Coordinates of N, CA and C and ligand atoms in Angstrom, one line a residue:
X1 N 0.8 -1.3 0.2 CA -0.1 -0.2 -0.1 C 1.0 1.3 0.0
X2 N 2.3 1.1 0.9 CA 3.1 2.1 0.8 C 4.1 1.7 0.4
X3 N 5.0 2.2 -0.5 CA 6.1 1.8 -1.3 C 7.3 2.9 -1.3
X4 N 8.4 2.8 -0.9 CA 9.2 3.5 -0.8 C 10.7 3.1 -1.5
X5 N 11.3 3.8 -2.4 CA 12.0 3.4 -3.0 C 13.5 4.4 -3.1
X6 N 14.5 4.1 -2.9 CA 15.8 5.1 -3.1 C 15.5 6.5 -2.4
X7 N 14.9 6.3 -1.1 CA 14.5 7.5 -0.4 C 15.7 8.5 0.0
X8 N 15.7 9.8 -0.4 CA 17.1 10.4 0.1 C 16.6 11.7 0.4
X9 N 17.0 12.3 1.8 CA 16.7 13.6 2.2 C 17.8 14.1 2.3
X10 N 18.1 15.4 2.1 CA 19.2 16.4 2.5 C 18.5 17.4 3.3
X11 N 19.5 17.9 4.3 CA 19.6 19.2 5.0 C 20.9 19.8 4.6
X12 N 20.5 21.1 3.7 CA 21.6 21.6 3.0 C 22.6 20.4 2.2
X13 N 23.8 20.4 3.0 CA 24.4 19.5 1.8 C 24.5 18.1 2.9
X14 N 23.7 17.8 4.1 CA 23.8 16.8 4.6 C 22.8 15.8 4.1
X15 N 23.3 14.6 3.7 CA 22.4 13.7 3.3 C 22.0 12.8 4.5
X16 N 20.9 13.2 5.2 CA 19.9 12.5 6.3 C 19.7 11.0 6.1
X17 N 19.1 10.9 4.9 CA 18.6 9.8 4.6 C 19.0 9.1 3.1
X18 N 19.8 8.0 3.3 CA 20.6 7.9 2.0 C 20.2 6.5 1.2
X19 N 19.2 6.5 0.7 CA 18.7 5.6 -0.2 C 18.0 4.3 0.6
X20 N 17.0 4.7 1.3 CA 16.0 3.7 1.7 C 14.9 3.2 1.0
X21 N 14.5 1.9 1.2 CA 13.6 1.2 0.6 C 12.5 0.5 1.6
X22 N 11.3 0.9 1.4 CA 10.4 0.4 2.5 C 9.0 -0.3 1.9
X23 N 8.2 -1.2 2.4 CA 7.2 -1.6 1.8 C 6.3 -1.8 3.0
X24 N 5.0 -1.1 2.9 CA 4.2 -1.4 4.1 C 2.7 -2.1 3.3
X25 N 2.5 -3.1 3.7 CA 1.2 -3.7 3.0 C 0.3 -3.5 4.3
X26 N -1.2 -3.5 3.5 CA -2.3 -2.9 4.4 C -2.7 -3.8 5.4
X27 N -2.9 -3.4 6.6 CA -3.2 -4.1 7.9 C -1.8 -4.4 8.5
X28 N -0.6 -4.3 8.1 CA 0.5 -4.3 8.8 C 0.8 -3.4 9.7
X29 N 1.8 -3.6 11.0 CA 2.5 -2.8 12.0 C 4.0 -2.8 11.3
X30 N 4.4 -1.7 10.7 CA 5.8 -2.0 10.2 C 6.6 -0.7 11.2
X31 N 7.7 -1.2 11.6 CA 8.4 -0.3 12.5 C 9.5 -0.2 11.9
X32 N 9.9 1.4 12.3 CA 11.2 1.7 11.8 C 12.1 1.7 13.0
X33 N 13.3 1.4 13.5 CA 13.9 1.1 14.6 C 15.3 1.7 14.4
X34 N 15.8 2.5 15.3 CA 17.2 2.9 15.4 C 17.5 3.8 16.4
X35 N 18.8 3.9 16.4 CA 19.2 4.8 17.4 C 18.9 6.6 17.4
X36 N 19.2 7.2 18.2 CA 18.8 8.7 17.8 C 19.7 9.2 16.5
X37 N 19.1 10.0 15.7 CA 19.7 10.8 14.8 C 19.8 9.6 13.4
X38 N 19.3 8.4 13.6 CA 19.5 7.3 12.6 C 18.8 7.9 11.0
X39 N 17.8 8.9 11.0 CA 16.9 9.0 9.9 C 15.7 8.8 10.1
X40 N 15.1 8.3 11.3 CA 13.8 7.9 11.4 C 12.7 9.2 11.2
X41 N 12.8 9.9 11.8 CA 11.8 11.0 11.8 C 11.8 11.7 10.4
X42 N 13.2 11.7 9.8 CA 13.1 12.2 8.5 C 12.4 11.6 7.4
X43 N 12.3 10.2 7.5 CA 12.0 9.3 6.7 C 10.3 9.2 6.8
X44 N 10.0 9.2 8.2 CA 8.3 9.3 8.3 C 7.7 10.7 7.9
X45 N 8.6 11.8 8.1 CA 8.0 13.2 7.6 C 8.2 13.2 6.0
X46 N 8.9 12.8 5.4 CA 9.0 12.7 4.0 C 7.8 11.7 3.7
X47 N 7.3 10.7 4.2 CA 6.2 10.1 3.7 C 4.9 10.8 4.1
X48 N 4.9 11.6 5.1 CA 3.7 12.4 5.4 C 3.6 13.6 4.5
X49 N 4.7 13.9 3.7 CA 4.7 14.9 2.8 C 5.2 16.1 3.6
X50 N 6.0 16.1 4.8 CA 6.2 17.6 5.3 C 7.7 17.9 4.8
X51 N 8.3 17.0 3.7 CA 9.9 17.5 3.8 C 10.2 17.0 2.1
X52 N 10.8 17.8 1.6 CA 11.2 17.6 0.0 C 12.3 16.6 0.2
X53 N 12.2 15.4 -0.8 CA 12.9 14.2 -0.9 C 13.2 13.9 -2.5
X54 N 14.1 13.0 -2.6 CA 14.4 12.5 -4.0 C 14.1 11.2 -3.7
X55 N 14.0 10.4 -4.8 CA 13.6 9.1 -4.9 C 11.8 8.7 -4.9
X56 N 11.3 7.6 -4.7 CA 10.2 7.8 -5.0 C 9.3 6.8 -3.8
X57 N 7.9 7.8 -3.7 CA 7.2 7.2 -2.4 C 5.9 7.0 -3.1
X58 N 5.2 5.8 -3.2 CA 4.1 5.8 -3.7 C 3.0 5.1 -2.7
X59 N 1.7 5.4 -3.0 CA 0.8 5.1 -2.3 C -0.5 4.4 -2.8
X60 N -0.8 3.5 -2.8 CA -1.8 2.6 -3.7 C -1.3 3.0 -4.9
X61 N -0.3 2.7 -5.4 CA 0.5 2.8 -6.8 C 0.5 4.0 -7.4
X62 N 0.1 5.1 -6.4 CA 0.5 6.7 -7.2 C 1.3 7.1 -6.3
X63 N 1.9 8.1 -7.5 CA 3.1 8.7 -6.6 C 2.9 9.8 -5.5
X64 N 3.5 10.1 -4.4 CA 3.4 11.1 -3.8 C 4.6 12.0 -4.0
X65 N 4.2 13.3 -4.3 CA 5.1 14.2 -4.3 C 5.5 15.0 -3.2
X66 N 6.5 15.3 -3.0 CA 7.2 15.9 -1.7 C 6.4 17.0 -1.2
X67 N 6.1 17.4 -0.1 CA 6.0 18.9 0.5 C 4.5 18.8 0.2
X68 N 3.6 17.9 0.3 CA 2.4 17.9 -0.1 C 1.4 17.3 1.1
X69 N 1.6 17.8 2.5 CA 1.2 17.2 3.5 C -0.5 17.3 3.6
X70 N -0.8 18.5 3.0 CA -2.6 18.0 3.2 C -3.1 17.3 2.5
X71 N -2.4 17.3 1.3 CA -3.2 16.3 0.1 C -2.5 14.7 0.8
X72 N -1.8 14.5 1.1 CA -1.4 13.3 1.9 C -2.2 13.1 3.1
X73 N -2.5 13.9 3.8 CA -3.5 13.7 4.8 C -5.0 13.4 4.5
X74 N -5.5 14.0 3.4 CA -6.8 13.9 2.9 C -6.7 12.4 2.0
X75 N -5.5 11.9 1.4 CA -5.5 10.6 0.9 C -5.3 9.5 1.9
X76 N -5.4 10.1 3.2 CA -5.5 9.0 4.4 C -4.1 8.4 4.9
X77 N -3.0 9.4 4.8 CA -2.1 9.2 5.7 C -2.1 10.1 6.8
X78 N -2.0 9.6 8.2 CA -2.2 10.8 9.4 C -0.7 10.5 10.0
X79 N -0.1 11.7 10.1 CA 1.0 11.5 11.1 C 0.7 11.9 12.6
X80 N 1.2 11.2 13.6 CA 1.3 11.9 15.0 C 3.0 12.1 15.1
X81 N 3.7 13.5 14.9 CA 4.6 13.7 15.2 C 5.5 13.5 16.4
X82 N 7.1 13.4 16.2 CA 7.8 13.5 17.5 C 7.4 14.8 18.4
X83 N 6.9 14.4 19.5 CA 6.6 15.3 20.6 C 5.2 15.6 20.5
X84 N 4.4 14.9 20.0 CA 3.0 15.1 19.5 C 2.6 16.0 18.8
X85 N 2.9 17.2 19.1 CA 2.2 18.0 18.1 C 0.7 18.8 18.3
X86 N 0.6 18.6 19.7 CA -0.6 18.9 20.3 C -0.5 20.3 20.6
X87 N -1.6 21.3 20.8 CA -1.5 22.6 21.1 C -2.0 22.7 22.6
X88 N -0.9 23.1 23.3 CA -0.7 23.1 24.5 C -1.9 23.9 25.2
X89 N -2.1 25.3 24.6 CA -3.0 26.2 25.1 C -4.3 26.3 24.8
X90 N -4.8 25.3 23.8 CA -6.1 25.0 23.6 C -6.6 23.6 24.3
X91 N -7.8 23.8 24.3 CA -8.5 22.6 25.3 C -8.4 21.3 24.3
X92 N -8.6 20.5 25.2 CA -8.6 18.9 25.0 C -9.6 18.9 23.6
X93 N -10.7 19.4 24.1 CA -11.6 19.3 23.0 C -11.4 20.0 21.4
X94 N -10.6 21.4 21.5 CA -10.1 21.9 20.6 C -9.3 21.4 19.9
X95 N -8.3 20.5 20.5 CA -7.4 19.8 19.6 C -8.2 18.7 19.0
X96 N -9.0 18.0 19.5 CA -9.7 16.9 18.4 C -10.5 17.5 17.7
X97 N -11.3 18.9 17.8 CA -11.9 19.3 16.6 C -10.9 19.7 15.5
X98 N -9.6 20.0 15.8 CA -8.7 19.9 14.8 C -8.1 18.9 14.1
X99 N -8.6 17.8 14.5 CA -8.4 16.4 14.0 C -9.2 16.1 12.9
X100 N -10.7 16.9 12.8 CA -11.5 16.7 11.7 C -12.0 17.8 10.7
X101 N -10.9 18.8 10.7 CA -10.7 20.0 9.7 C -10.7 19.6 8.5
X102 N -10.3 18.6 8.2 CA -10.0 18.1 6.6 C -11.4 17.1 6.2
X103 N -12.2 16.8 7.2 CA -13.2 15.8 6.9 C -14.3 16.7 6.1
X104 N -14.9 16.1 5.2 CA -16.2 16.8 4.6 C -17.4 16.7 5.2
X105 N -17.8 15.2 6.0 CA -18.7 15.0 6.7 C -18.8 15.1 8.3
X106 N -18.9 16.6 8.3 CA -18.9 16.9 9.7 C -19.9 16.6 10.7
X107 N -20.9 16.1 10.4 CA -21.8 15.4 11.3 C -21.1 14.3 11.9
X108 N -20.8 13.4 10.8 CA -20.3 12.0 11.2 C -18.9 12.3 11.8
X109 N -18.3 13.2 11.6 CA -16.9 13.6 12.1 C -17.3 14.0 13.9
X110 N -18.4 14.7 13.9 CA -18.4 15.0 15.4 C -18.9 13.5 16.0
X111 N -19.7 13.0 15.5 CA -20.1 11.6 16.2 C -18.6 11.0 16.4
X112 N -18.0 11.0 15.5 CA -16.6 10.2 16.0 C -15.9 11.0 16.9
X113 N -15.9 12.1 17.0 CA -15.6 12.8 18.4 C -16.0 12.1 19.7
X114 N -17.2 12.1 19.8 CA -17.9 11.3 20.5 C -17.4 9.8 20.8
X115 N -17.1 9.0 19.8 CA -16.5 7.6 19.8 C -15.2 7.7 20.5
X116 N -14.1 8.6 20.0 CA -12.9 9.0 20.7 C -13.0 8.9 22.3
X117 N -14.1 9.8 22.6 CA -14.2 10.3 24.2 C -14.8 8.9 24.8
X118 N -15.6 7.7 24.0 CA -15.9 6.6 24.5 C -14.5 5.7 24.8
X119 N -13.6 5.8 23.8 CA -12.4 5.0 23.8 C -11.4 5.5 24.7
X120 N -11.2 6.8 24.7 CA -10.5 7.5 25.6 C -11.2 7.9 26.8
X121 N -11.7 7.6 27.9 CA -12.5 8.1 28.9 C -11.7 9.2 29.3
X122 N -10.5 9.3 29.4 CA -9.5 10.2 30.0 C -9.9 11.8 29.5
X123 N -9.9 11.7 28.3 CA -9.9 12.9 27.4 C -11.3 13.3 27.5
X124 N -12.4 12.6 27.8 CA -13.8 13.2 28.0 C -13.9 14.0 29.4
X125 N -13.1 13.4 30.3 CA -13.1 13.9 31.7 C -12.2 15.2 31.5
X126 N -11.4 15.2 30.4 CA -10.7 16.5 30.8 C -10.9 17.3 29.4
X127 N -12.1 17.1 29.0 CA -12.4 17.7 27.5 C -12.0 19.4 27.5
X128 N -12.3 20.0 28.6 CA -12.3 21.3 28.8 C -11.0 22.1 29.1
X129 N -9.8 21.0 29.8 CA -8.6 21.2 30.3 C -8.1 22.0 29.1
X130 N -7.0 22.6 29.5 CA -6.0 22.9 28.4 C -5.0 21.7 28.4
X131 N -4.6 21.5 26.9 CA -4.1 20.5 26.6 C -2.8 20.2 27.4
X132 N -1.9 21.3 27.6 CA -0.7 21.1 28.4 C -0.9 20.7 29.8
X133 N -2.1 20.6 30.2 CA -2.1 20.1 31.9 C -2.4 18.6 31.5
X134 N -2.5 17.9 30.7 CA -2.3 16.5 30.7 C -1.1 16.3 31.0
X135 N -1.1 14.6 31.3 CA 0.2 14.3 31.4 C 0.7 13.7 30.1
X136 N 2.1 13.6 30.1 CA 2.6 13.1 28.8 C 1.7 11.9 28.1
X137 N 1.3 10.9 28.6 CA 0.6 9.9 28.3 C -0.6 10.4 27.7
X138 N -1.2 11.2 28.5 CA -2.7 11.6 28.1 C -2.6 12.6 26.9
X139 N -1.4 13.4 26.7 CA -1.2 14.1 25.4 C -0.9 13.1 24.5
X140 N -0.2 12.1 24.8 CA 0.1 11.1 23.5 C -1.4 10.5 23.0
X141 N -2.0 10.1 24.1 CA -3.8 9.4 23.6 C -4.0 10.7 22.8
X142 N -4.2 11.9 23.1 CA -4.7 12.9 22.6 C -4.1 13.1 21.1
X143 N -2.9 13.0 21.1 CA -2.3 13.4 19.7 C -3.0 11.9 19.0
X144 N -2.9 10.8 19.1 CA -3.4 9.6 18.6 C -4.7 9.9 18.0
X145 N -5.6 10.2 19.0 CA -7.1 10.2 18.8 C -7.2 11.5 18.0
X146 N -6.6 12.5 17.7 CA -6.9 13.6 17.1 C -6.1 13.0 15.4
X147 N -5.5 11.9 15.5 CA -5.0 11.7 14.1 C -6.0 10.7 13.4
X148 N -6.4 9.8 14.7 CA -7.5 8.8 13.9 C -8.8 9.7 13.5
X149 N -9.0 11.0 14.2 CA -10.3 11.4 13.7 C -10.0 11.9 12.2
X150 N -9.0 11.9 11.4 CA -9.1 12.1 10.0 C -9.2 11.0 9.2
X151 N -9.8 9.7 10.1 CA -10.1 8.2 9.7 C -9.0 8.2 8.5
X152 N -7.8 7.8 9.2 CA -6.7 7.7 8.0 C -6.9 6.1 7.7
X153 N -5.9 5.8 6.5 CA -6.1 4.5 6.2 C -4.4 3.8 6.7
X154 N -3.5 4.9 6.8 CA -2.1 4.5 7.5 C -2.0 5.6 8.5
X155 N -1.7 5.0 9.8 CA -1.1 6.0 10.5 C 0.4 6.0 10.8
X156 N 1.1 6.9 10.9 CA 2.5 7.1 11.1 C 2.6 7.7 12.2
X157 N 3.2 6.8 13.2 CA 3.5 7.3 14.5 C 5.1 7.8 14.7
X158 N 5.5 8.8 15.1 CA 7.0 9.1 15.4 C 7.1 8.9 16.8
X159 N 7.7 7.9 17.4 CA 8.1 7.7 18.8 C 7.1 8.2 19.6
X160 N 5.9 7.5 19.7 CA 5.1 7.4 20.4 C 5.3 7.5 22.0
X161 N 6.2 6.4 22.3 CA 6.5 6.0 24.0 C 7.5 7.2 24.2
X162 N 8.0 8.0 23.6 CA 9.2 9.1 24.1 C 8.6 9.8 25.1
X163 N 9.7 9.5 26.1 CA 9.5 10.5 27.5 C 8.5 9.9 28.5
X164 N 7.7 8.5 28.1 CA 6.5 8.6 29.1 C 7.2 7.3 30.2
X165 N 6.4 7.4 31.2 CA 6.7 6.4 32.4 C 6.4 5.3 31.6
X166 N 7.3 4.0 32.4 CA 7.1 2.9 31.5 C 5.5 2.1 31.4
X167 N 5.0 2.4 32.6 CA 3.4 2.0 32.3 C 2.4 2.7 31.4
X168 N 2.9 3.9 31.4 CA 2.2 4.6 30.4 C 2.6 4.1 29.0
X169 N 3.9 4.0 28.7 CA 4.3 3.7 27.4 C 3.8 2.2 27.0
X170 N 3.5 1.1 28.1 CA 3.0 -0.1 27.6 C 1.6 0.1 27.3
X171 N 0.9 1.1 27.9 CA -0.6 1.3 27.3 C -0.7 2.0 25.9
X172 N 0.3 2.8 25.7 CA 0.5 3.2 24.1 C 0.8 1.9 23.3
X173 N 1.8 1.1 23.5 CA 2.0 -0.2 22.7 C 0.6 -0.8 22.7
X174 N -0.1 -1.1 23.9 CA -1.1 -1.7 23.7 C -2.5 -1.1 22.7
X175 N -2.2 0.2 23.0 CA -3.3 0.6 22.2 C -2.9 0.2 20.5
X176 N -1.5 0.4 20.2 CA -1.1 0.3 18.6 C -1.4 -1.0 18.5
X177 N -1.5 -2.2 19.1 CA -1.9 -3.3 18.9 C -3.3 -3.6 18.8
X178 N -4.0 -2.8 19.4 CA -5.4 -2.7 19.5 C -6.0 -2.2 18.0
X179 N -5.1 -1.2 17.8 CA -5.4 -0.4 16.4 C -5.5 -1.4 15.1
X180 N -4.3 -2.3 15.2 CA -4.0 -3.3 14.4 C -5.1 -4.3 13.9
X181 N -5.5 -4.7 15.4 CA -6.8 -5.6 15.3 C -8.1 -4.8 14.7
X182 N -7.9 -3.8 14.9 CA -9.4 -3.1 14.1 C -9.0 -2.9 12.6
X183 N -7.6 -3.3 12.1 CA -7.4 -3.0 10.6 C -6.7 -1.9 10.2
X184 N -6.4 -1.3 11.3 CA -5.4 -0.2 11.0 C -4.1 -0.4 10.4
X185 N -3.4 0.2 9.4 CA -2.1 0.1 8.9 C -1.2 0.9 9.6
X186 N -0.3 0.8 10.2 CA 0.7 1.4 11.0 C 2.2 1.5 10.7
X187 N 2.7 2.4 10.4 CA 4.1 2.9 10.3 C 4.6 3.4 11.8
X188 N 5.2 2.6 12.5 CA 5.7 2.9 13.8 C 7.5 3.1 14.1
X189 N 7.9 4.4 14.0 CA 9.1 5.0 14.4 C 9.3 4.6 16.1
X190 N 10.2 3.9 16.3 CA 10.6 3.9 17.7 C 12.0 3.8 17.9
X191 N 12.5 4.2 19.2 CA 13.9 3.6 19.6 C 13.8 2.4 20.8
X192 N 12.6 2.4 21.2 CA 12.3 1.3 22.1 C 12.3 -0.2 21.2
X193 N 13.0 -0.6 21.0 CA 13.2 -1.6 20.0 C 12.5 -3.1 20.5
X194 N 12.8 -3.2 21.4 CA 12.4 -4.5 22.2 C 11.1 -4.6 22.2
X195 N 10.2 -3.6 22.7 CA 8.7 -3.4 22.9 C 8.3 -3.3 21.4
X196 N 8.9 -2.5 20.7 CA 8.2 -2.3 19.2 C 8.5 -3.8 18.6
X197 N 9.5 -4.5 18.5 CA 9.7 -5.8 17.9 C 8.3 -6.6 18.3
X198 N 7.9 -6.5 19.5 CA 6.9 -7.5 20.0 C 5.6 -7.0 19.5
X199 N 5.2 -5.7 19.2 CA 3.9 -5.4 18.6 C 4.1 -5.4 17.1
X200 N 5.3 -5.0 16.3 CA 5.0 -5.0 15.0 C 5.1 -6.4 14.2
X201 N 4.7 -6.5 12.7 CA 5.3 -7.4 12.0 C 6.2 -7.8 11.4
X202 N 6.7 -6.4 10.9 CA 7.9 -6.5 10.4 C 8.4 -5.1 10.8
X203 N 9.9 -5.2 10.4 CA 10.8 -4.0 11.0 C 11.9 -3.7 9.8
X204 N 12.5 -2.6 10.0 CA 13.6 -2.2 9.5 C 14.7 -1.5 10.6
X205 N 15.8 -1.8 10.4 CA 16.8 -1.4 11.5 C 17.4 -0.1 10.6
X206 N 17.4 1.3 11.0 CA 18.3 2.1 10.3 C 19.4 2.7 11.0
X207 N 20.7 2.9 10.4 CA 21.8 3.2 10.8 C 22.0 4.6 10.2
X208 N 22.7 5.6 10.5 CA 23.1 6.8 9.8 C 22.3 6.8 8.3
X209 N 21.0 7.0 8.4 CA 20.3 7.1 6.7 C 20.3 5.8 6.2
X210 N 20.6 4.8 6.4 CA 20.4 3.5 5.7 C 19.6 2.4 6.5
X211 N 19.2 1.4 6.0 CA 18.5 0.2 6.3 C 19.7 -0.7 6.5
X212 N 19.8 -1.2 7.4 CA 21.0 -2.2 7.8 C 20.6 -3.7 7.8
X213 N 19.4 -3.8 8.4 CA 18.7 -4.8 8.5 C 17.1 -5.0 8.4
X214 N 16.6 -5.8 7.9 CA 15.1 -5.7 7.6 C 14.6 -7.1 8.1
X215 N 13.1 -7.2 8.1 CA 12.5 -8.6 8.3 C 11.3 -8.5 9.0
X216 N 11.0 -9.9 9.3 CA 10.1 -10.1 10.2 C 10.4 -9.7 11.7
X217 N 9.5 -8.9 12.5 CA 9.9 -8.3 14.0 C 10.4 -9.4 14.6
X218 N 9.9 -10.8 14.7 CA 10.4 -11.8 15.6 C 11.7 -12.3 15.1
X219 N 12.2 -12.3 14.1 CA 13.4 -12.6 13.5 C 14.6 -11.4 13.7
X220 N 14.1 -10.3 13.7 CA 15.1 -9.2 14.1 C 15.0 -9.2 15.7
X221 N 14.0 -9.4 16.4 CA 14.5 -9.7 17.9 C 15.3 -10.7 18.2
X222 N 15.2 -11.7 17.5 CA 16.4 -12.9 17.7 C 17.5 -12.6 17.2
X223 N 17.8 -11.7 16.3 CA 19.0 -11.6 15.3 C 20.2 -11.2 16.6
X224 N 21.0 -11.7 16.4 CA 22.1 -11.3 17.3 C 23.0 -10.1 16.9
X225 N 23.1 -10.1 15.5 CA 23.6 -8.6 14.7 C 22.7 -7.7 15.3
X226 N 21.2 -7.6 15.4 CA 20.6 -6.6 16.0 C 20.7 -6.1 17.2
X227 N 20.7 -7.2 18.0 CA 20.8 -7.1 19.6 C 22.5 -6.5 19.8
X228 N 23.2 -7.0 19.0 CA 24.6 -6.3 19.1 C 24.8 -4.9 18.9
X229 N 24.1 -4.6 17.6 CA 24.2 -3.3 17.0 C 23.5 -2.4 17.8
X230 N 22.3 -2.9 18.2 CA 21.4 -1.6 18.6 C 20.7 -2.2 20.0
X231 N 20.3 -3.6 20.2 CA 19.8 -3.9 21.6 C 20.6 -3.7 22.9
X232 N 22.0 -3.6 22.5 CA 23.1 -3.4 23.8 C 23.3 -5.0 24.1
X233 N 23.3 -6.0 23.2 CA 23.8 -7.2 23.3 C 23.3 -8.2 24.3
X234 N 22.2 -7.8 25.0 CA 21.8 -8.5 26.2 C 20.4 -9.0 26.0
X235 N 19.9 -10.2 25.5 CA 18.6 -10.2 25.3 C 17.8 -9.9 26.8
X236 N 16.6 -9.5 26.5 CA 15.9 -9.0 27.5 C 15.9 -7.9 28.4
X237 N 17.3 -7.2 27.9 CA 17.7 -5.8 28.8 C 17.6 -4.9 27.6
X238 N 16.6 -3.9 28.0 CA 16.7 -2.7 26.7 C 17.4 -1.4 27.5
X239 N 18.5 -1.4 26.4 CA 19.0 0.1 26.8 C 18.0 1.4 27.7
X240 N 18.3 1.9 28.4 CA 17.7 3.0 28.9 C 16.1 2.5 29.5
X241 N 16.1 1.3 29.6 CA 14.8 0.9 30.3 C 14.6 0.9 31.9
Ligands
ADP1 N1 16.1 20.1 10.6 C1 17.4 19.7 10.4 N2 18.6 20.4 9.8 C2 19.6 19.8 9.8 N3 20.0 18.5 10.4 C3 19.0 17.6 10.7 C4 17.8 18.3 10.7 N4 16.8 17.4 11.2 C5 17.4 16.2 11.5 N5 18.6 16.4 11.1 C6 19.8 15.5 10.9 O1 19.4 14.5 10.1 C7 20.0 13.2 11.0 C8 18.8 12.3 11.0 O2 17.9 12.9 11.8 P1 16.3 12.5 12.4 O3 15.7 11.8 11.2 O4 15.7 13.4 13.5 O5 16.7 10.8 13.3 P2 15.9 10.1 14.1 O6 14.7 10.6 14.0 O7 16.2 8.8 13.7 O8 16.6 10.6 15.5 C9 20.6 13.4 12.1 O9 22.1 13.5 11.7 C10 20.2 15.0 12.5 O10 20.9 15.6 13.3
MG2 MG1 13.2 10.9 15.6

């Protein structure tokens, strides 16, 4: 459903992404894992249409042109950016309303907000609160709920567990697994490789802008080269956990 070939992204003279190939099939959770600076955010932003790139990105067989985020969103690609991107000085409810601005079916979209409140009762309890007053985990829920309100076909998640307490991080990974059960397609960018490889179907390991390993998530989790390169070489122990 999404196909990336020879993706390159430059920041001035710096080639942050150096020829990445990826495939995401409908209903899959595909993970991009790698250390800080590997090029994960740059890749997911290129797919969302937020950055110029070279190479090809196609979605349902049609090419996506660079820097076309609004069109990509309407086509069904919704990004939850690193750092969540919610507006802290606006209420929880107003942040959710931002999620439906691209919808033409406003009545149904309002009903979807009601469904989000059922799915995330904490957001309903805090609907009038300023979003900045929510905990980090609640803000992540809000960011995901807002993205889901565009009724995406592919959810692009950039480090959803970043900065969350372990318990909240588990809740976020559980939510991603639930979304998959509902049939959502997910591209999940994460540094927490071990937890990520448990929920993902397939994964790509990035290092300095290149894919150095890819395959079934279970196979990558068991791959000694992956654990030495990235997971710290001790199965069951996650760096920084
Ligand atoms: N706006 C920017 N300007 C210049 N260099 C950047 C910019 N954003 C990211 N980079 C560089 O691009 C590389 C990849 O960054 P990024 O995609 O954010 O990695 P990751 O998300 O895997 O941590 C890093 O070397 C980073 O320093
Ligand atoms: Mg990043």
